[in-house]
């Protein structure tokens, strides 16, 4: 054996001793700490989390550089020859190359920053965990404690429910520091494999601590009502139970399974007891109901299928390099114009594999999917054939993590969530470490130093980029606090927003351009020229929401240019025909312009997607005020009633319309001296609306004109019992009826009432009969 090889073996041995268990556990614990981070005045928790991970990457890179003699020199040859690592590198490179196909390069820089941070973390974890799998159960315990603390934070709200607290409000606010309710469910689910292995391995207090943690974790998962975690729980329990029984079909194995099942059964009972108190008929009705909704027919599943279909369409149109990494959140919006209501946009495909394919091309989508195929089958094969117990435990844990992360990737978007991404790094690192016998691999400390320099450089670049992204998220947080969409003034000004707009990302997490919001600030400040300049820049970034044209319509309207306002209102509506606010705005302008064809066109398009009775009423008034003939109006309201036969507003509108027709027909018959026919028509109207003041008043006039003063007074007074008659005319004719009946006191009383309402004739009669 030559001297160099002896030195390498010595260095390997030193490396095993030098990287302490404490350091490994400290790093793992520091990664798990992101689940307890505050937002640091950013709108999205992921931004400070990614920045924090980039700092950890720099620190680990520096440690490995200055302690290169203690770092395993075989790690880089191991990575170099591993097929998963090669695919992973190819995935990162092609994702970066997609910038040449991107309309918005800013979004590529943003998402590439996040991918590079995770890639560097994977390298660091691979170096850190090599030769350290003997402390796997210590890592499992650390993850178990983290899972307990993370879930207990949420569960405490339901152990002792505050007086007068709304259960629905408590349930809907379960999100921890992960961003939303589904992400916290996924974050907890991916920790369940650690709990399962820990419970079956430990004894005494550690075992019971993890059992309590399992109850706490599964309770919160059930309370979220998220369905993907339910699928994952079923899969990992099935796989682990089969593993235990295959390993040893004995009483001991069954007892272990019982220990794993009892906390979950208890959690089911607990969750259902909370659901009963909520009295909800939807997401939180019961766990059984939520399980029954795991199909393709409910609204959420239909939405996912729609998003997947859009991603496929985008991929077909851009098969080579896609539309650019991260660009889905903007470029998908036109595909959703006839599916999503108001300002709702998907932002993600809810399938990482399809999203990557649409953003970076079919080849890269297949590469990313292949990584999971390799991870799954490699670990499954080793679990089945491995003879070494400790190695098999690692591979089983990795297999379960792959299942959870893979299923979540199929239904959600864990790739850009640090709480999930750290487990992606862990499962890839553990797989590569276990992928071959690396004792025969050779390396040297010089290469370790070179690789460390590269790693440090990448981490520093990514850290600076993550810092810029955090600053952008802080600006988004401040703008959200101002709520400038509704408020006339905020803490910021238009100039301040423009000054702070970052190079990237140039859009909100909800996809609107920062320049769009700057324009809104300028509108509030009545600085319309600057607003229009900002909207022009925003339109180059995201012109698909209809909001830019909506606000241009606001500016034109304020300037008194109604034709331009009408143009922008229509363009905004046809850009986003399911947005109710934009629809109302466009409809109001069409009504104002008395454009009956446009009224019908907009109404027809909106109701094609969103059938709502109030829109029929609005369009009806528009047609009526625009001079549409009676038959057209009646046909229109009847069409509305076919869609909404029991809608009280439409029924009332039809009744008002019919009654008005009867009143006009009756008045016409009265003018022709056909009093019997006039009364017959009015009585028909009265059957439809017994409290209609105009029908009652006209019946009174009909009786008055035929000399039936008692009946005339009766119906006049009935009309006055309801609000709406303000001119004094009814009171005047009641007084006249009383005069004919020679009841002067009553006549005087009603003449005075008519006079108080300024009815012209009352002033003439009051002095004569009220002495």
XYZ file of C-alpha atoms in Angstrom:
771
model
C 0.000 0.000 0.000
C 1.542 3.340 -1.033
C 2.011 6.329 1.248
C -0.722 8.411 -0.375
C -3.321 5.736 0.194
C -2.229 5.370 3.820
C -2.631 9.142 4.291
C -6.089 8.981 2.754
C -7.153 6.187 5.105
C -5.763 8.132 8.073
C -7.693 11.223 6.945
C -10.834 9.133 6.569
C -10.425 7.873 10.115
C -9.784 11.389 11.413
C -12.884 12.571 9.582
C -15.073 10.045 11.332
C -13.862 11.288 14.695
C -13.670 14.997 13.879
C -17.260 15.711 12.797
C -18.888 15.315 16.178
C -22.325 13.964 16.862
C -23.109 17.276 18.491
C -22.386 19.198 15.273
C -24.592 16.917 13.198
C -27.483 17.167 15.651
C -26.979 20.925 15.968
C -27.258 21.346 12.194
C -30.355 19.120 12.000
C -31.944 21.036 14.874
C -31.123 24.365 13.246
C -32.869 23.188 10.071
C -35.952 22.090 11.981
C -36.032 25.498 13.688
C -37.464 27.103 10.525
C -40.879 25.766 11.533
C -40.838 28.199 14.461
C -39.614 31.303 12.618
C -41.498 34.607 12.798
C -42.223 36.389 9.529
C -39.680 39.186 10.129
C -42.078 41.689 8.486
C -42.191 39.787 5.207
C -45.411 38.666 3.567
C -44.210 35.133 2.788
C -42.531 33.034 5.497
C -40.549 31.099 2.876
C -38.365 34.129 2.109
C -36.675 34.480 5.529
C -36.551 30.683 5.692
C -34.590 30.435 2.437
C -32.300 33.257 3.540
C -31.663 31.411 6.809
C -30.863 28.176 4.948
C -28.403 30.061 2.735
C -26.602 31.344 5.854
C -26.383 27.769 7.173
C -24.917 26.724 3.816
C -22.188 29.376 4.084
C -21.313 28.380 7.645
C -21.133 24.693 6.760
C -19.067 25.450 3.649
C -16.597 27.455 5.730
C -16.424 24.688 8.320
C -15.672 22.059 5.682
C -13.086 24.325 4.047
C -11.147 25.040 7.221
C -11.511 21.454 8.383
C -10.868 19.765 5.049
C -8.550 17.231 6.624
C -11.437 15.999 8.743
C -13.905 15.828 5.859
C -14.294 12.509 4.086
C -12.318 12.812 0.852
C -14.369 10.049 -0.781
C -17.592 12.042 -0.728
C -16.975 13.910 -3.982
C -15.965 10.818 -6.006
C -19.096 9.213 -4.549
C -21.273 12.088 -5.754
C -19.529 12.169 -9.115
C -20.387 8.605 -9.986
C -23.935 8.569 -8.544
C -26.711 8.660 -11.153
C -29.149 10.487 -8.863
C -26.613 13.262 -8.324
C -26.035 13.505 -12.083
C -29.756 13.810 -12.716
C -30.065 16.387 -9.952
C -27.241 18.480 -11.451
C -28.830 18.215 -14.896
C -32.139 19.372 -13.417
C -30.527 22.480 -11.864
C -28.596 23.331 -15.037
C -31.590 23.004 -17.384
C -33.720 25.002 -14.937
C -31.146 27.790 -15.227
C -30.982 27.541 -19.019
C -34.760 28.071 -19.181
C -34.025 31.767 -18.612
C -33.539 32.044 -22.391
C -37.192 31.109 -22.906
C -38.588 33.260 -20.094
C -40.662 36.397 -20.601
C -39.964 37.345 -17.004
C -36.290 36.675 -16.181
C -36.837 38.130 -12.711
C -38.904 35.089 -11.738
C -36.188 32.751 -13.041
C -33.596 34.425 -10.789
C -35.986 34.157 -7.835
C -36.788 30.474 -8.193
C -33.273 29.521 -9.255
C -32.012 31.108 -6.034
C -34.267 28.808 -4.050
C -33.231 25.730 -6.040
C -29.529 26.520 -5.600
C -29.977 26.990 -1.846
C -31.608 23.570 -1.578
C -28.957 22.020 -3.815
C -26.148 23.411 -1.647
C -27.936 22.209 1.466
C -28.148 18.728 -0.030
C -24.377 18.726 -0.664
C -23.704 19.907 2.876
C -25.978 17.281 4.411
C -24.349 14.573 2.298
C -20.902 15.577 3.592
C -22.193 15.956 7.133
C -24.066 12.644 7.367
C -21.482 10.445 5.678
C -20.126 8.065 8.329
C -22.679 9.467 10.792
C -25.591 7.110 10.287
C -24.838 5.519 13.629
C -26.629 8.468 15.228
C -29.729 8.038 13.054
C -31.983 7.398 16.053
C -30.721 10.573 17.704
C -31.760 12.417 14.555
C -35.110 10.614 14.677
C -35.595 11.759 18.266
C -34.715 15.362 17.334
C -37.267 15.319 14.511
C -39.829 13.756 16.863
C -39.373 16.506 19.440
C -39.651 19.138 16.713
C -42.854 17.540 15.405
C -44.316 17.473 18.904
C -43.567 21.163 19.523
C -44.819 22.188 16.079
C -48.103 20.309 16.440
C -48.615 21.142 20.126
C -48.551 24.848 19.299
C -51.672 24.286 17.225
C -53.298 21.621 19.365
C -53.298 23.769 22.520
C -56.050 25.921 20.982
C -58.346 22.883 20.986
C -57.440 21.276 24.322
C -58.986 24.192 26.199
C -61.214 26.126 23.823
C -61.568 29.784 24.861
C -65.073 30.960 25.814
C -67.074 32.354 22.890
C -64.342 31.209 20.482
C -65.450 30.205 17.000
C -64.370 26.630 16.278
C -64.415 27.351 12.529
C -62.090 30.319 13.047
C -59.712 28.186 15.122
C -59.717 25.435 12.506
C -59.170 27.785 9.580
C -56.198 29.483 11.276
C -54.183 26.271 11.679
C -51.061 27.066 9.701
C -48.224 27.585 12.164
C -45.277 29.271 10.472
C -45.598 27.359 7.228
C -47.811 29.695 5.199
C -51.147 27.870 5.002
C -53.180 25.021 6.409
C -52.207 22.452 3.749
C -48.488 23.131 4.108
C -48.484 22.608 7.875
C -50.303 19.313 7.303
C -47.618 18.242 4.796
C -44.822 19.481 7.092
C -46.140 17.305 9.924
C -46.876 14.295 7.711
C -43.298 14.079 6.472
C -42.161 13.784 10.109
C -44.466 10.826 10.834
C -41.976 8.197 9.463
C -39.469 9.382 12.065
C -42.076 8.922 14.788
C -42.976 5.428 13.600
C -39.367 4.240 13.612
C -38.700 5.945 16.929
C -41.707 4.377 18.687
C -40.738 0.858 17.601
C -37.082 1.411 18.544
C -37.092 3.326 21.824
C -38.386 2.243 25.179
C -39.370 3.958 28.424
C -39.887 7.741 28.395
C -38.568 8.279 24.825
C -41.128 5.843 23.468
C -44.005 7.548 25.314
C -42.812 10.980 24.295
C -42.941 9.932 20.636
C -46.361 8.272 21.106
C -47.711 11.544 22.510
C -46.035 13.342 19.605
C -47.722 10.962 17.138
C -51.121 11.670 18.699
C -50.474 15.409 18.588
C -49.187 15.351 14.999
C -51.995 13.197 13.578
C -54.625 15.210 15.478
C -53.459 18.414 13.836
C -53.269 16.699 10.445
C -56.864 15.517 10.814
C -58.042 18.926 12.044
C -56.608 20.646 8.961
C -58.954 18.654 6.748
C -56.147 18.264 4.192
C -56.631 15.145 2.065
C -53.172 14.492 0.615
C -51.767 13.797 4.127
C -54.539 11.243 4.643
C -53.358 9.382 1.549
C -49.775 9.593 2.797
C -50.662 8.348 6.283
C -52.402 5.341 4.764
C -49.408 4.562 2.531
C -46.668 4.907 5.140
C -48.637 2.955 7.734
C -49.273 0.207 5.207
C -45.613 0.046 4.127
C -44.283 0.097 7.686
C -46.788 -2.482 8.947
C -45.918 -4.829 6.079
C -42.231 -4.306 6.848
C -42.705 -5.173 10.543
C -44.787 -8.271 9.793
C -42.445 -9.425 7.025
C -39.488 -8.955 9.324
C -41.076 -10.924 12.127
C -44.620 -12.301 12.030
C -44.857 -12.541 15.783
C -46.807 -11.205 18.739
C -44.093 -8.611 19.272
C -44.647 -7.175 15.782
C -48.397 -6.934 16.342
C -47.832 -5.144 19.636
C -45.564 -2.649 17.880
C -48.273 -2.007 15.266
C -50.860 -1.512 18.030
C -48.587 1.093 19.632
C -48.537 2.898 16.273
C -52.280 2.652 15.611
C -53.696 3.613 19.020
C -52.455 7.247 18.938
C -54.012 7.650 15.475
C -57.355 6.165 16.553
C -57.375 8.483 19.568
C -56.556 11.396 17.275
C -59.501 10.466 15.011
C -61.907 10.519 17.971
C -60.479 13.816 19.172
C -60.680 15.451 15.721
C -64.273 14.292 15.176
C -65.285 15.697 18.574
C -63.955 19.099 17.482
C -65.683 18.807 14.094
C -69.012 18.102 15.846
C -68.645 21.339 17.811
C -67.901 23.282 14.644
C -71.295 22.358 13.104
C -69.724 22.819 9.684
C -71.160 21.259 6.540
C -68.016 21.509 4.418
C -64.339 20.832 5.011
C -64.773 20.365 8.763
C -67.900 18.248 8.856
C -66.176 15.004 9.862
C -63.052 13.031 9.087
C -65.133 10.322 7.389
C -66.746 12.929 5.158
C -63.342 14.345 4.256
C -62.036 10.879 3.344
C -65.101 10.305 1.153
C -64.207 13.486 -0.768
C -60.949 11.975 -2.030
C -62.177 11.757 -5.602
C -62.165 13.762 -8.810
C -65.675 15.185 -8.470
C -65.429 17.828 -5.751
C -64.501 21.443 -6.515
C -60.931 21.213 -5.212
C -60.164 18.134 -7.298
C -61.759 19.717 -10.350
C -59.556 22.774 -9.845
C -56.430 20.614 -9.714
C -57.438 18.799 -12.888
C -57.964 22.159 -14.563
C -54.515 23.353 -13.460
C -52.915 20.123 -14.646
C -54.626 20.469 -18.008
C -53.348 24.042 -18.323
C -49.815 22.895 -17.490
C -50.030 20.232 -20.196
C -51.222 22.839 -22.717
C -48.359 25.174 -21.784
C -45.892 22.299 -22.124
C -47.256 21.385 -25.577
C -46.707 24.943 -26.760
C -43.245 25.200 -25.166
C -41.828 21.640 -25.159
C -38.075 22.398 -25.283
C -37.269 24.985 -22.610
C -40.765 25.707 -21.315
C -41.867 29.213 -20.373
C -39.029 29.830 -17.924
C -38.511 28.693 -14.342
C -41.012 30.381 -12.016
C -42.996 31.911 -14.873
C -46.004 29.637 -14.401
C -47.461 31.943 -11.741
C -47.899 34.667 -14.379
C -48.126 32.865 -17.726
C -50.809 30.454 -16.499
C -53.282 33.275 -15.781
C -54.683 33.543 -19.355
C -55.431 29.813 -19.239
C -57.517 30.318 -16.103
C -59.595 33.293 -17.291
C -62.675 31.125 -17.845
C -62.155 28.980 -14.767
C -61.035 31.144 -11.805
C -63.257 33.750 -10.196
C -62.352 37.346 -9.403
C -58.609 37.788 -8.714
C -57.959 34.127 -7.866
C -54.945 32.626 -9.647
C -53.371 29.228 -9.098
C -49.705 30.397 -8.755
C -48.700 26.716 -8.844
C -49.868 23.706 -10.856
C -50.374 21.688 -7.664
C -48.113 19.111 -9.250
C -44.380 19.816 -9.141
C -43.622 17.452 -12.022
C -46.066 19.141 -14.411
C -45.001 22.574 -13.233
C -41.335 21.843 -13.939
C -42.235 20.442 -17.369
C -44.254 23.551 -18.251
C -41.565 25.923 -16.978
C -38.375 24.200 -18.131
C -39.419 21.723 -20.821
C -40.473 18.107 -21.142
C -36.941 16.704 -20.792
C -36.338 18.486 -17.498
C -39.748 17.452 -16.236
C -38.852 13.826 -16.938
C -35.451 14.282 -15.281
C -37.067 15.627 -12.127
C -39.610 12.809 -12.096
C -36.818 10.267 -12.687
C -35.049 11.427 -9.519
C -38.049 10.237 -7.517
C -38.268 6.983 -9.465
C -34.599 6.262 -8.675
C -35.048 7.242 -5.031
C -38.106 5.042 -4.596
C -36.897 1.883 -6.315
C -33.345 2.090 -4.986
C -34.530 2.315 -1.391
C -37.295 -0.249 -1.898
C -34.812 -2.724 -3.375
C -32.367 -2.223 -0.524
C -35.089 -2.586 2.117
C -36.004 -5.922 0.552
C -32.485 -7.318 0.096
C -30.274 -5.512 2.604
C -28.825 -7.723 5.329
C -27.333 -5.001 7.502
C -29.920 -3.903 10.077
C -28.738 -0.304 10.575
C -28.448 0.281 6.847
C -31.911 -1.201 6.257
C -33.382 1.183 8.871
C -31.908 4.166 7.040
C -33.238 2.926 3.723
C -36.688 2.252 5.174
C -36.848 5.755 6.644
C -35.716 7.224 3.331
C -38.295 5.159 1.433
C -41.098 6.480 3.650
C -39.893 10.085 3.222
C -39.790 9.566 -0.557
C -43.386 8.313 -0.501
C -44.640 11.304 1.500
C -42.700 13.881 -0.504
C -43.485 12.214 -3.832
C -47.239 12.040 -3.216
C -47.235 15.634 -1.992
C -45.329 16.653 -5.131
C -48.053 15.007 -7.197
C -50.864 16.989 -5.542
C -49.145 20.122 -4.220
C -45.906 22.119 -4.534
C -43.413 21.165 -1.775
C -40.398 22.024 -3.970
C -40.554 25.699 -3.001
C -41.403 25.181 0.683
C -38.318 25.038 2.956
C -40.185 23.064 5.606
C -40.497 20.298 3.003
C -37.315 20.920 1.003
C -35.006 20.102 3.905
C -36.461 16.586 3.852
C -35.901 16.405 0.104
C -32.230 17.153 0.786
C -32.193 14.565 3.543
C -33.731 11.777 1.480
C -31.395 12.376 -1.482
C -28.353 12.620 0.812
C -29.244 9.413 2.674
C -29.897 7.561 -0.580
C -26.536 8.554 -2.061
C -24.662 7.710 1.130
C -26.233 4.240 1.045
C -25.949 3.853 -2.734
C -22.653 1.932 -2.863
C -19.665 0.710 -0.983
C -17.570 3.871 -1.011
C -14.666 2.481 0.973
C -12.806 1.818 -2.271
C -13.321 5.383 -3.510
C -10.301 7.657 -3.434
C -10.119 11.380 -2.929
C -7.820 13.986 -1.505
C -8.126 16.995 0.722
C -7.133 19.409 -2.051
C -10.243 18.466 -3.995
C -12.262 18.863 -0.827
C -10.922 22.417 -0.487
C -11.684 23.218 -4.135
C -15.206 21.819 -3.820
C -15.700 23.747 -0.579
C -14.676 26.985 -2.301
C -17.218 26.370 -5.042
C -19.870 25.541 -2.456
C -19.088 28.664 -0.442
C -19.173 30.859 -3.563
C -22.536 29.438 -4.644
C -23.901 29.837 -1.134
C -22.765 33.468 -0.862
C -24.323 34.352 -4.222
C -27.531 32.572 -3.262
C -27.495 34.231 0.178
C -27.245 37.725 -1.322
C -29.980 36.881 -3.784
C -32.178 35.537 -0.968
C -31.557 38.775 0.943
C -32.840 40.803 -2.030
C -35.900 38.569 -2.198
C -36.528 39.170 1.522
C -36.379 42.922 0.933
C -38.929 42.569 -1.844
C -41.159 40.540 0.466
C -40.844 43.266 3.112
C -42.062 45.844 0.573
C -44.952 43.542 -0.266
C -45.726 43.298 3.461
C -45.797 47.109 3.805
C -48.020 47.527 0.740
C -50.383 44.831 2.009
C -50.574 46.702 5.320
C -51.597 49.885 3.497
C -54.367 47.960 1.661
C -54.165 50.587 -1.028
C -56.714 48.752 -3.184
C -59.403 50.019 -0.811
C -57.815 52.838 1.186
C -57.269 56.339 -0.138
C -53.916 56.702 1.598
C -51.246 54.522 3.161
C -47.994 54.896 5.049
C -46.104 54.635 1.772
C -46.328 56.974 -1.191
C -46.119 56.200 -4.893
C -42.589 57.628 -5.090
C -41.451 55.517 -2.129
C -42.841 52.340 -3.691
C -41.151 53.051 -7.034
C -37.865 53.781 -5.268
C -38.001 50.442 -3.424
C -39.151 48.212 -6.302
C -36.595 45.381 -6.545
C -34.983 44.007 -9.674
C -36.327 40.636 -8.644
C -38.808 39.397 -7.895
C -40.742 42.061 -9.770
C -44.140 40.621 -8.828
C -46.020 39.988 -5.614
C -46.365 36.445 -4.309
C -49.915 36.767 -5.687
C -48.497 37.567 -9.178
C -49.316 41.315 -9.497
C -46.430 43.546 -10.551
C -44.987 45.949 -7.970
C -45.410 48.692 -10.577
C -49.133 47.955 -10.634
C -49.378 48.839 -6.951
C -47.195 51.910 -7.439
C -49.731 53.027 -10.034
C -52.580 52.583 -7.552
C -50.720 54.719 -5.002
C -50.369 57.444 -7.643
C -54.109 57.242 -8.425
C -54.881 57.850 -4.749
C -52.524 60.832 -4.903
C -54.246 62.001 -8.132
C -50.927 61.888 -9.968
C -52.387 60.254 -13.051
C -49.420 60.737 -15.382
C -47.076 58.801 -13.077
C -49.785 56.207 -12.536
C -50.099 55.580 -16.271
C -46.323 55.227 -16.623
C -46.300 52.616 -13.852
C -49.208 50.749 -15.431
C -47.359 50.652 -18.753
C -44.396 48.987 -17.033
C -46.686 46.653 -15.095
C -48.429 45.572 -18.320
C -45.103 44.246 -19.629
C -44.777 42.080 -16.513
C -48.314 40.822 -15.924
C -51.087 42.091 -18.224
C -53.422 39.161 -17.573
C -55.417 40.042 -14.443
C -57.517 42.832 -15.963
C -56.634 45.089 -13.028
C -54.379 47.393 -15.037
C -57.138 48.210 -17.520
C -59.573 48.517 -14.629
C -57.441 51.231 -13.038
C -56.862 52.927 -16.402
C -60.644 53.095 -16.632
C -60.673 54.752 -13.188
C -58.183 57.371 -14.396
C -60.111 58.063 -17.607
C -63.340 58.355 -15.668
C -61.811 60.829 -13.205
C -60.533 62.868 -16.146
C -64.043 62.895 -17.629
C -63.066 60.865 -20.689
C -65.994 58.457 -20.654
C -65.284 56.895 -24.059
C -61.758 55.877 -22.966
C -63.079 54.676 -19.620
C -65.661 52.538 -21.436
C -62.927 51.084 -23.687
C -60.722 50.097 -20.736
C -63.677 48.760 -18.743
C -64.609 46.438 -21.612
C -61.026 45.311 -22.182
C -60.613 44.548 -18.484
C -63.811 42.489 -18.518
C -62.922 40.412 -21.578
C -59.469 39.811 -20.090
C -61.019 38.467 -16.892
C -64.711 37.665 -17.550
C -65.254 35.925 -14.186
C -64.224 38.915 -12.084
C -67.405 40.298 -10.558
C -66.039 43.753 -9.691
C -64.712 44.211 -13.221
C -67.989 42.915 -14.675
C -70.026 45.404 -12.660
C -67.787 48.244 -13.749
C -68.048 47.306 -17.435
C -71.808 46.786 -17.124
C -72.298 50.203 -15.499
C -70.501 51.887 -18.398
C -72.532 49.923 -20.941
C -75.719 51.022 -19.174
C -74.463 54.579 -19.038
C -73.788 54.479 -22.784
C -77.212 52.837 -23.348
C -75.442 50.092 -25.294
C -78.009 47.282 -25.162
C -75.986 44.928 -27.366
C -72.975 45.255 -25.055
C -75.168 44.808 -21.973
C -76.491 41.509 -23.348
C -73.052 40.412 -24.551
C -71.340 41.007 -21.201
C -74.244 39.533 -19.260
C -74.269 36.401 -21.429
C -70.517 35.849 -21.095
C -70.423 36.384 -17.333
C -73.410 34.128 -16.705
C -71.879 31.443 -18.874
C -69.297 30.998 -16.112
C -70.990 32.374 -12.990
C -74.739 32.022 -12.777
C -75.883 34.593 -10.207
C -79.420 36.024 -9.970
C -78.387 39.574 -9.037
C -76.596 39.984 -12.374
C -79.905 39.397 -14.173
C -81.477 42.222 -12.175
C -78.587 44.581 -13.021
C -78.771 43.747 -16.724
C -82.573 44.113 -16.651
C -82.331 47.626 -15.234
C -79.689 48.395 -17.835
C -81.916 47.227 -20.693
C -84.897 49.033 -19.228
C -83.034 52.339 -18.816
C -81.624 51.936 -22.336
C -85.132 51.855 -23.810
C -85.568 48.159 -24.581
C -89.167 47.259 -25.521
C -91.510 45.509 -23.087
C -91.507 42.100 -24.750
C -87.739 42.013 -24.786
C -87.600 42.944 -21.105
C -90.199 40.377 -20.109
C -88.471 37.628 -22.096
C -85.198 38.550 -20.438
C -86.555 38.353 -16.894
C -88.326 35.065 -17.723
C -84.998 33.596 -18.840
C -83.564 34.563 -15.497
C -86.415 32.829 -13.686
C -85.775 29.653 -15.678
C -82.305 29.572 -14.168
C -83.417 30.727 -10.705
C -87.129 29.912 -10.367
C -87.234 30.563 -6.621
C -85.135 33.696 -6.481
C -87.127 36.325 -4.580
C -85.346 39.273 -6.234
C -86.111 38.077 -9.751
C -89.684 37.189 -8.821
C -90.156 40.633 -7.312
C -88.631 42.229 -10.392
C -90.976 40.313 -12.685
C -93.954 41.189 -10.496
C -92.979 44.870 -10.517
C -92.651 44.749 -14.276
C -96.015 43.025 -14.777
C -97.726 45.304 -12.262
C -96.320 48.386 -14.003
C -97.712 47.082 -17.287
C -101.135 46.571 -15.667
C -101.055 50.107 -14.238
C -100.319 51.578 -17.659
C -103.018 49.435 -19.307
C -105.500 50.458 -16.604
C -104.687 54.137 -16.999
C -105.163 53.803 -20.751
C -108.563 52.131 -20.249
C -109.528 54.875 -17.776
C -108.568 57.586 -20.247
C -110.893 55.927 -22.741
C -113.732 55.958 -20.174
C -113.725 52.153 -19.775
C -114.001 52.195 -15.975
C -115.037 48.565 -15.530
C -112.124 47.358 -17.620
C -109.822 49.760 -15.753
C -110.905 48.333 -12.375
C -110.564 44.747 -13.657
C -106.966 45.405 -14.712
C -106.085 47.073 -11.398
C -107.508 44.155 -9.403
C -105.331 41.741 -11.407
C -102.319 43.825 -10.444
C -103.422 43.861 -6.810
C -103.486 40.048 -6.692
C -99.831 40.022 -7.758
C -98.726 42.719 -5.291
C -101.328 43.538 -2.602
C -99.119 46.259 -1.101
C -98.212 48.105 -4.280
C -98.883 51.772 -3.486
C -99.437 52.773 -7.105
C -102.010 50.041 -7.717
C -103.852 50.993 -4.503
C -103.697 54.670 -5.438
C -105.009 54.035 -8.948
C -107.898 51.919 -7.612
C -108.694 54.861 -5.389
C -108.748 57.199 -8.398
C -110.934 54.748 -10.313
C -113.509 54.738 -7.490
C -113.210 58.520 -7.162
C -113.913 58.984 -10.864
C -117.055 56.818 -10.549
C -118.318 58.698 -7.480
C -117.651 55.900 -4.982
C -115.957 58.139 -2.444
C -116.060 55.736 0.515
C -114.199 53.084 -1.471
C -111.861 55.699 -2.894
C -110.897 56.860 0.648
C -110.404 53.252 1.721
C -107.870 52.515 -1.035
C -106.175 55.912 -0.791
C -105.577 55.288 2.928
C -104.299 51.761 2.222
C -101.782 53.274 -0.180
C -100.619 55.711 2.520
C -99.961 52.819 4.918
C -96.846 52.009 2.871
C -93.879 54.302 2.228
C -93.259 55.952 -1.118
C -96.055 58.479 -1.743
C -94.444 61.810 -0.940
C -96.096 64.457 -3.155
C -99.307 65.006 -1.169
C -101.557 64.092 -4.077
C -103.169 61.145 -2.296
C -103.913 63.190 0.795
C -105.441 65.939 -1.385
C -107.902 63.565 -3.065
C -108.841 62.007 0.270
C -109.730 65.539 1.390
C -111.811 66.076 -1.766
C -113.647 62.784 -1.119
C -114.464 63.963 2.390
C -115.773 67.248 0.965
C -118.135 65.318 -1.289
C -119.244 63.421 1.807
C -119.615 66.769 3.613
C -117.101 65.794 6.281
C -115.308 69.133 6.476
C -113.159 68.377 9.529
C -111.653 65.325 7.872
C -111.311 67.262 4.649
C -109.421 70.017 6.477
C -107.136 67.490 8.118
C -106.061 65.981 4.783
C -105.848 69.358 3.031
C -103.332 70.368 5.689
C -101.391 67.134 5.161
C -101.314 67.780 1.419
C -100.244 71.380 2.054
C -97.374 70.183 4.314
C -96.133 68.163 1.360
C -96.448 71.195 -0.945
C -99.187 69.797 -3.155
C -100.205 72.771 -5.353
C -104.001 72.606 -5.001
C -103.930 72.296 -1.238
C -102.904 75.936 -0.719
C -106.098 77.065 -2.493
C -108.528 74.964 -0.437
C -106.978 75.239 3.026
C -108.075 78.830 3.769
C -111.568 78.039 2.544
C -112.249 74.860 4.536
C -109.907 75.181 7.515
C -111.217 78.238 9.398
